[in-house]
């Protein structure tokens, strides 16, 4: 992203100068304190502060002793992930650090950290996290490094001595947890936190580079979190290190989102009764200008790593609603479009208002939008904000699809609590349902449950005409999959709709006489 004009970029090598748009020159000081820095090569710096009513920009050549890390966490002021990796890598490349041995990597994450903002507001959550950061640093030595990996998650490089063994690290881990667990006073409220912690010793990591050490510590943290709040785990060779997302891919994904390369492709959903189109699902696809189409499995981890799921959701929703308006204008009958909503979006207290605002902006009724929520989100969520968002969208009139049904452990009470209107039966149950009696019995049981709960049903991943016909016979209301059509760019949807409508008159009618359930109206 270009921040300055070419003339300003040329001026970066000159003495420090200030360009001020607006009268508030003193805004320069909080900008420095917040660490709002961008660094180019050779110590070239750009400091930006948004002020009211102006914007303050300082550029210049910063002497080496004055330079600060380019990727400071804006909430806590701590260095970020890359600074941690650099510190860990330096310990390996030099063979030792100032204390004597390569460092230990430790990752501490506050339990249920994602709920802090919804409970205490953005300012309150910031106060809590800054307090935690200060307490961690108070336990450690000046030679140790504390960084912010994401909100509520801290990465630490521990400068080792010959006495830093496994037992010492476990004791230190407990002291760090105790520090975070001390009550925090917030506007008269006592905030009590717990945390999980994972760490990795250099001798236990086969690939001895800084990034591998951090990956191993994060794997240990995941094992600790599985064990429950307050747990500690050390990385062992039996654990599988997390897969790192290359920095260049994360940067590419961010650029692709802003440049419009990531946008939805649309896969149709049809009624098993009539064959009529009942909606499209909007699926994120990346059309890279040089590499062609990049599979979601390749770029979604980078989306997660960069914390961009909310931005991705905004992009997909915008294009999905744009498509609905275009279909309406062309006289094409598309009842609705479904969009997948991530847990990160659901935990945002402003999510409902954002979606309602977009529907109003496009002058579309809420019944034209279906919100798809993964079953494991419904099964595992204890976040009140998630529940409120889904309930509010349901009351507004949006459809609520429970995606990948059968792969999680959603209870009937959770299905009712989240106001689900339709369940999407996972592909694992659909595969070979036309020839496998066990699959038929399983799908039949799911359909019976859905009928008794008053829920509509859709079979996803339907790849053959045999699977399609069997689902219709069993009483499944809708189908989606390659037997109907593969996901397609928006530009191809009009032709597909017209061709599909033309084919309907020649399609054989499916006999539902043996279906004991009857069919729901579509």
Short mmCIF file of N, CA and C in Angstrom, two decimals, residues 225-338:
data_model
loop_
_atom_site.label_atom_id
_atom_site.label_comp_id
_atom_site.label_asym_id
_atom_site.label_seq_id
_atom_site.Cartn_x
_atom_site.Cartn_y
_atom_site.Cartn_z
N UNK A 225 -4.25 -26.43 26.28
CA UNK A 225 -5.64 -25.97 26.21
C UNK A 225 -6.62 -27.13 26.14
N UNK A 226 -6.21 -28.22 25.51
CA UNK A 226 -7.06 -29.41 25.49
C UNK A 226 -7.22 -29.99 26.89
N UNK A 227 -6.19 -29.84 27.71
CA UNK A 227 -6.23 -30.39 29.07
C UNK A 227 -7.10 -29.56 29.99
N UNK A 228 -7.37 -28.31 29.64
CA UNK A 228 -8.24 -27.48 30.46
C UNK A 228 -7.56 -26.22 30.96
N UNK A 229 -8.36 -25.25 31.45
CA UNK A 229 -7.81 -23.97 31.92
C UNK A 229 -6.73 -24.15 32.97
N UNK A 230 -5.69 -23.32 32.87
CA UNK A 230 -4.61 -23.35 33.85
C UNK A 230 -3.55 -24.40 33.61
N UNK A 231 -3.62 -25.11 32.49
CA UNK A 231 -2.68 -26.22 32.24
C UNK A 231 -1.36 -25.72 31.65
N UNK A 232 -0.31 -26.51 31.86
CA UNK A 232 1.03 -26.24 31.32
C UNK A 232 1.51 -27.49 30.60
N UNK A 233 2.10 -27.31 29.42
CA UNK A 233 2.65 -28.44 28.69
C UNK A 233 3.99 -28.04 28.08
N UNK A 234 4.94 -28.98 28.11
CA UNK A 234 6.22 -28.81 27.43
C UNK A 234 6.18 -29.59 26.12
N UNK A 235 6.78 -29.04 25.08
CA UNK A 235 6.79 -29.73 23.80
C UNK A 235 7.63 -31.01 23.90
N UNK A 236 7.10 -32.08 23.32
CA UNK A 236 7.82 -33.34 23.27
C UNK A 236 7.82 -33.83 21.83
N UNK A 237 8.69 -34.78 21.53
CA UNK A 237 8.81 -35.26 20.16
C UNK A 237 7.54 -35.95 19.67
N UNK A 238 6.66 -36.33 20.59
CA UNK A 238 5.41 -36.96 20.18
C UNK A 238 4.39 -35.98 19.65
N UNK A 239 4.62 -34.69 19.88
CA UNK A 239 3.70 -33.67 19.39
C UNK A 239 4.08 -33.29 17.97
N UNK A 240 3.08 -32.86 17.24
CA UNK A 240 3.32 -32.40 15.86
C UNK A 240 3.32 -30.88 15.86
N UNK A 241 4.44 -30.26 15.46
CA UNK A 241 4.48 -28.79 15.44
C UNK A 241 3.41 -28.23 14.50
N UNK A 242 2.91 -27.05 14.87
CA UNK A 242 1.95 -26.37 14.02
C UNK A 242 2.60 -26.05 12.68
N UNK A 243 1.76 -25.98 11.64
CA UNK A 243 2.25 -25.61 10.32
C UNK A 243 2.35 -24.09 10.26
N UNK A 244 3.52 -23.59 10.00
CA UNK A 244 3.70 -22.14 9.93
C UNK A 244 3.21 -21.62 8.59
N UNK A 245 2.65 -20.42 8.63
CA UNK A 245 2.24 -19.75 7.41
C UNK A 245 3.33 -18.76 7.04
N UNK A 246 3.93 -18.90 5.86
CA UNK A 246 5.01 -17.97 5.48
C UNK A 246 4.54 -16.53 5.50
N UNK A 247 5.42 -15.65 5.96
CA UNK A 247 5.08 -14.23 6.02
C UNK A 247 4.67 -13.68 4.67
N UNK A 248 5.35 -14.15 3.61
CA UNK A 248 5.04 -13.60 2.30
C UNK A 248 3.62 -13.98 1.87
N UNK A 249 3.12 -15.17 2.29
CA UNK A 249 1.75 -15.55 1.95
C UNK A 249 0.76 -14.68 2.71
N UNK A 250 1.05 -14.40 3.98
CA UNK A 250 0.17 -13.53 4.76
C UNK A 250 0.07 -12.15 4.12
N UNK A 251 1.22 -11.61 3.69
CA UNK A 251 1.21 -10.30 3.02
C UNK A 251 0.45 -10.37 1.70
N UNK A 252 0.62 -11.47 0.97
CA UNK A 252 -0.07 -11.64 -0.31
C UNK A 252 -1.58 -11.70 -0.12
N UNK A 253 -2.02 -12.39 0.94
CA UNK A 253 -3.46 -12.51 1.20
C UNK A 253 -4.05 -11.13 1.50
N UNK A 254 -3.35 -10.36 2.32
CA UNK A 254 -3.84 -9.01 2.64
C UNK A 254 -3.93 -8.17 1.38
N UNK A 255 -2.91 -8.24 0.55
CA UNK A 255 -2.94 -7.49 -0.71
C UNK A 255 -4.08 -7.96 -1.60
N UNK A 256 -4.27 -9.29 -1.67
CA UNK A 256 -5.32 -9.86 -2.52
C UNK A 256 -6.70 -9.41 -2.09
N UNK A 257 -6.92 -9.33 -0.77
CA UNK A 257 -8.22 -8.86 -0.28
C UNK A 257 -8.47 -7.42 -0.70
N UNK A 258 -7.45 -6.59 -0.58
CA UNK A 258 -7.62 -5.18 -0.91
C UNK A 258 -7.70 -4.95 -2.41
N UNK A 259 -7.05 -5.81 -3.20
CA UNK A 259 -7.04 -5.64 -4.66
C UNK A 259 -8.20 -6.34 -5.35
N UNK A 260 -9.06 -7.01 -4.59
CA UNK A 260 -10.23 -7.65 -5.18
C UNK A 260 -9.96 -8.99 -5.83
N UNK A 261 -8.82 -9.61 -5.53
CA UNK A 261 -8.53 -10.93 -6.11
C UNK A 261 -9.28 -12.04 -5.39
N UNK A 262 -9.60 -11.84 -4.11
CA UNK A 262 -10.39 -12.82 -3.36
C UNK A 262 -11.84 -12.35 -3.37
N UNK A 263 -12.69 -13.17 -3.94
CA UNK A 263 -14.11 -12.85 -4.02
C UNK A 263 -14.90 -14.15 -4.10
N UNK A 264 -16.21 -14.10 -3.97
CA UNK A 264 -16.96 -15.36 -3.96
C UNK A 264 -17.17 -15.96 -5.34
N UNK A 265 -17.12 -17.29 -5.38
CA UNK A 265 -17.70 -18.05 -6.46
C UNK A 265 -19.00 -18.64 -5.92
N UNK A 266 -19.92 -18.96 -6.80
CA UNK A 266 -21.27 -19.30 -6.38
C UNK A 266 -21.63 -20.73 -6.79
N UNK A 267 -22.11 -21.52 -5.81
CA UNK A 267 -22.55 -22.88 -6.08
C UNK A 267 -24.05 -22.97 -5.83
N UNK A 268 -24.81 -23.45 -6.82
CA UNK A 268 -26.27 -23.47 -6.68
C UNK A 268 -26.77 -24.54 -5.73
N UNK A 269 -27.93 -24.27 -5.14
CA UNK A 269 -28.67 -25.20 -4.31
C UNK A 269 -30.05 -25.35 -4.94
N UNK A 270 -30.54 -26.59 -5.05
CA UNK A 270 -31.81 -26.82 -5.73
C UNK A 270 -32.74 -27.66 -4.87
N UNK A 271 -34.03 -27.53 -5.16
CA UNK A 271 -35.06 -28.32 -4.48
C UNK A 271 -35.06 -29.74 -5.04
N UNK A 272 -35.15 -30.74 -4.15
CA UNK A 272 -35.26 -32.12 -4.63
C UNK A 272 -36.66 -32.41 -5.15
N UNK A 273 -37.64 -31.60 -4.80
CA UNK A 273 -39.01 -31.78 -5.29
C UNK A 273 -39.15 -31.32 -6.73
N UNK A 274 -38.74 -30.09 -6.98
CA UNK A 274 -39.02 -29.46 -8.27
C UNK A 274 -37.79 -29.26 -9.14
N UNK A 275 -36.61 -29.35 -8.55
CA UNK A 275 -35.39 -29.06 -9.29
C UNK A 275 -35.12 -27.57 -9.41
N UNK A 276 -36.03 -26.75 -8.90
CA UNK A 276 -35.87 -25.31 -9.01
C UNK A 276 -34.70 -24.82 -8.17
N UNK A 277 -34.05 -23.77 -8.66
CA UNK A 277 -32.98 -23.12 -7.91
C UNK A 277 -33.57 -22.49 -6.65
N UNK A 278 -33.01 -22.82 -5.49
CA UNK A 278 -33.49 -22.23 -4.23
C UNK A 278 -32.47 -21.28 -3.60
N UNK A 279 -31.29 -21.18 -4.18
CA UNK A 279 -30.30 -20.25 -3.66
C UNK A 279 -28.90 -20.61 -4.14
N UNK A 280 -27.95 -19.73 -3.82
CA UNK A 280 -26.54 -19.97 -4.08
C UNK A 280 -25.78 -19.89 -2.76
N UNK A 281 -24.70 -20.65 -2.65
CA UNK A 281 -23.75 -20.44 -1.56
C UNK A 281 -22.55 -19.68 -2.10
N UNK A 282 -22.14 -18.63 -1.40
CA UNK A 282 -20.97 -17.84 -1.79
C UNK A 282 -19.73 -18.42 -1.13
N UNK A 283 -18.79 -18.89 -1.94
CA UNK A 283 -17.58 -19.57 -1.45
C UNK A 283 -16.35 -18.75 -1.84
N UNK A 284 -15.48 -18.48 -0.88
CA UNK A 284 -14.30 -17.64 -1.13
C UNK A 284 -13.34 -18.34 -2.09
N UNK A 285 -12.90 -17.62 -3.11
CA UNK A 285 -11.92 -18.12 -4.07
C UNK A 285 -10.90 -17.02 -4.35
N UNK A 286 -9.65 -17.44 -4.57
CA UNK A 286 -8.57 -16.49 -4.85
C UNK A 286 -8.06 -16.71 -6.26
N UNK A 287 -8.26 -15.70 -7.10
CA UNK A 287 -7.73 -15.72 -8.46
C UNK A 287 -6.45 -14.90 -8.49
N UNK A 288 -5.31 -15.59 -8.38
CA UNK A 288 -4.02 -14.90 -8.36
C UNK A 288 -3.64 -14.53 -9.79
N UNK A 289 -3.15 -13.29 -10.02
CA UNK A 289 -2.84 -12.86 -11.39
C UNK A 289 -1.74 -13.68 -12.06
N UNK A 290 -0.85 -14.30 -11.29
CA UNK A 290 0.24 -15.09 -11.86
C UNK A 290 0.08 -16.58 -11.62
N UNK A 291 -0.43 -16.97 -10.45
CA UNK A 291 -0.51 -18.39 -10.09
C UNK A 291 -1.85 -19.03 -10.42
N UNK A 292 -2.80 -18.24 -10.89
CA UNK A 292 -4.12 -18.78 -11.16
C UNK A 292 -4.92 -18.95 -9.88
N UNK A 293 -5.89 -19.88 -9.91
CA UNK A 293 -6.74 -20.06 -8.73
C UNK A 293 -5.99 -20.80 -7.63
N UNK A 294 -6.03 -20.23 -6.42
CA UNK A 294 -5.40 -20.83 -5.25
C UNK A 294 -6.49 -21.41 -4.38
N UNK A 295 -6.34 -22.68 -4.00
CA UNK A 295 -7.37 -23.39 -3.24
C UNK A 295 -7.56 -22.76 -1.87
N UNK A 296 -8.79 -22.75 -1.35
CA UNK A 296 -9.03 -22.20 0.00
C UNK A 296 -8.16 -22.85 1.07
N UNK A 297 -7.91 -24.16 0.94
CA UNK A 297 -7.08 -24.84 1.94
C UNK A 297 -5.68 -24.25 2.01
N UNK A 298 -5.24 -23.62 0.91
CA UNK A 298 -3.89 -23.05 0.88
C UNK A 298 -3.85 -21.64 1.47
N UNK A 299 -4.95 -20.87 1.33
CA UNK A 299 -4.87 -19.48 1.81
C UNK A 299 -5.66 -19.20 3.09
N UNK A 300 -6.60 -20.06 3.46
CA UNK A 300 -7.35 -19.80 4.69
C UNK A 300 -6.48 -19.83 5.95
N UNK A 301 -5.45 -20.72 6.03
CA UNK A 301 -4.56 -20.62 7.20
C UNK A 301 -3.87 -19.26 7.32
N UNK A 302 -3.54 -18.66 6.18
CA UNK A 302 -2.93 -17.33 6.22
C UNK A 302 -3.94 -16.28 6.66
N UNK A 303 -5.20 -16.46 6.26
CA UNK A 303 -6.26 -15.56 6.73
C UNK A 303 -6.36 -15.63 8.25
N UNK A 304 -6.33 -16.87 8.77
CA UNK A 304 -6.42 -17.05 10.23
C UNK A 304 -5.20 -16.47 10.93
N UNK A 305 -4.01 -16.74 10.38
CA UNK A 305 -2.76 -16.28 10.99
C UNK A 305 -2.73 -14.76 11.10
N UNK A 306 -3.26 -14.10 10.07
CA UNK A 306 -3.22 -12.63 10.04
C UNK A 306 -4.42 -12.00 10.73
N UNK A 307 -5.35 -12.81 11.24
CA UNK A 307 -6.53 -12.27 11.89
C UNK A 307 -7.45 -11.54 10.93
N UNK A 308 -7.58 -12.07 9.70
CA UNK A 308 -8.31 -11.38 8.64
C UNK A 308 -9.67 -12.00 8.33
N UNK A 309 -10.17 -12.90 9.18
CA UNK A 309 -11.45 -13.54 8.88
C UNK A 309 -12.59 -12.52 8.82
N UNK A 310 -12.55 -11.51 9.69
CA UNK A 310 -13.61 -10.50 9.64
C UNK A 310 -13.55 -9.71 8.34
N UNK A 311 -12.34 -9.36 7.91
CA UNK A 311 -12.19 -8.63 6.65
C UNK A 311 -12.66 -9.51 5.49
N UNK A 312 -12.30 -10.79 5.50
CA UNK A 312 -12.75 -11.71 4.45
C UNK A 312 -14.28 -11.76 4.44
N UNK A 313 -14.89 -11.86 5.62
CA UNK A 313 -16.35 -11.90 5.69
C UNK A 313 -16.99 -10.67 5.09
N UNK A 314 -16.40 -9.50 5.34
CA UNK A 314 -16.93 -8.26 4.77
C UNK A 314 -16.88 -8.28 3.25
N UNK A 315 -15.75 -8.77 2.71
CA UNK A 315 -15.57 -8.83 1.25
C UNK A 315 -16.59 -9.78 0.63
N UNK A 316 -16.74 -10.97 1.20
CA UNK A 316 -17.66 -11.96 0.63
C UNK A 316 -19.10 -11.46 0.73
N UNK A 317 -19.48 -10.87 1.86
CA UNK A 317 -20.85 -10.37 2.02
C UNK A 317 -21.14 -9.28 1.00
N UNK A 318 -20.21 -8.36 0.82
CA UNK A 318 -20.41 -7.27 -0.14
C UNK A 318 -20.65 -7.82 -1.55
N UNK A 319 -19.81 -8.73 -1.98
CA UNK A 319 -19.96 -9.27 -3.34
C UNK A 319 -21.21 -10.13 -3.46
N UNK A 320 -21.59 -10.84 -2.39
CA UNK A 320 -22.79 -11.67 -2.43
C UNK A 320 -24.04 -10.81 -2.59
N UNK A 321 -24.11 -9.71 -1.84
CA UNK A 321 -25.27 -8.83 -1.95
C UNK A 321 -25.27 -8.08 -3.29
N UNK A 322 -24.08 -7.74 -3.77
CA UNK A 322 -23.98 -7.13 -5.10
C UNK A 322 -24.52 -8.08 -6.16
N UNK A 323 -24.20 -9.37 -6.03
CA UNK A 323 -24.70 -10.37 -6.98
C UNK A 323 -26.22 -10.47 -6.93
N UNK A 324 -26.79 -10.47 -5.72
CA UNK A 324 -28.26 -10.53 -5.59
C UNK A 324 -28.93 -9.37 -6.32
N UNK A 325 -28.40 -8.17 -6.15
CA UNK A 325 -28.98 -7.01 -6.83
C UNK A 325 -28.86 -7.14 -8.34
N UNK A 326 -27.73 -7.68 -8.80
CA UNK A 326 -27.54 -7.84 -10.24
C UNK A 326 -28.50 -8.88 -10.81
N UNK A 327 -28.70 -9.98 -10.09
CA UNK A 327 -29.66 -10.99 -10.55
C UNK A 327 -31.08 -10.42 -10.59
N UNK A 328 -31.43 -9.65 -9.57
CA UNK A 328 -32.76 -9.03 -9.55
C UNK A 328 -32.93 -8.11 -10.76
N UNK A 329 -31.92 -7.31 -11.03
CA UNK A 329 -31.99 -6.36 -12.14
C UNK A 329 -32.13 -7.08 -13.48
N UNK A 330 -31.51 -8.27 -13.57
CA UNK A 330 -31.57 -9.04 -14.82
C UNK A 330 -32.83 -9.89 -14.91
N UNK A 331 -33.68 -9.84 -13.89
CA UNK A 331 -34.90 -10.62 -13.90
C UNK A 331 -34.70 -12.10 -13.63
N UNK A 332 -33.59 -12.46 -13.01
CA UNK A 332 -33.29 -13.86 -12.69
C UNK A 332 -33.76 -14.16 -11.27
N UNK A 333 -34.48 -15.26 -11.12
CA UNK A 333 -35.07 -15.59 -9.81
C UNK A 333 -34.06 -16.36 -8.95
N UNK A 334 -33.43 -15.65 -8.05
CA UNK A 334 -32.52 -16.26 -7.08
C UNK A 334 -33.06 -15.91 -5.69
N UNK A 335 -33.68 -16.87 -5.00
CA UNK A 335 -34.33 -16.55 -3.72
C UNK A 335 -33.39 -15.98 -2.67
N UNK A 336 -32.17 -16.54 -2.56
CA UNK A 336 -31.27 -16.08 -1.51
C UNK A 336 -29.84 -16.47 -1.82
N UNK A 337 -28.93 -15.94 -1.03
CA UNK A 337 -27.53 -16.33 -1.12
C UNK A 337 -27.05 -16.61 0.31
N UNK A 338 -26.26 -17.67 0.46
CA UNK A 338 -25.74 -18.07 1.77
C UNK A 338 -24.28 -17.68 1.88
#
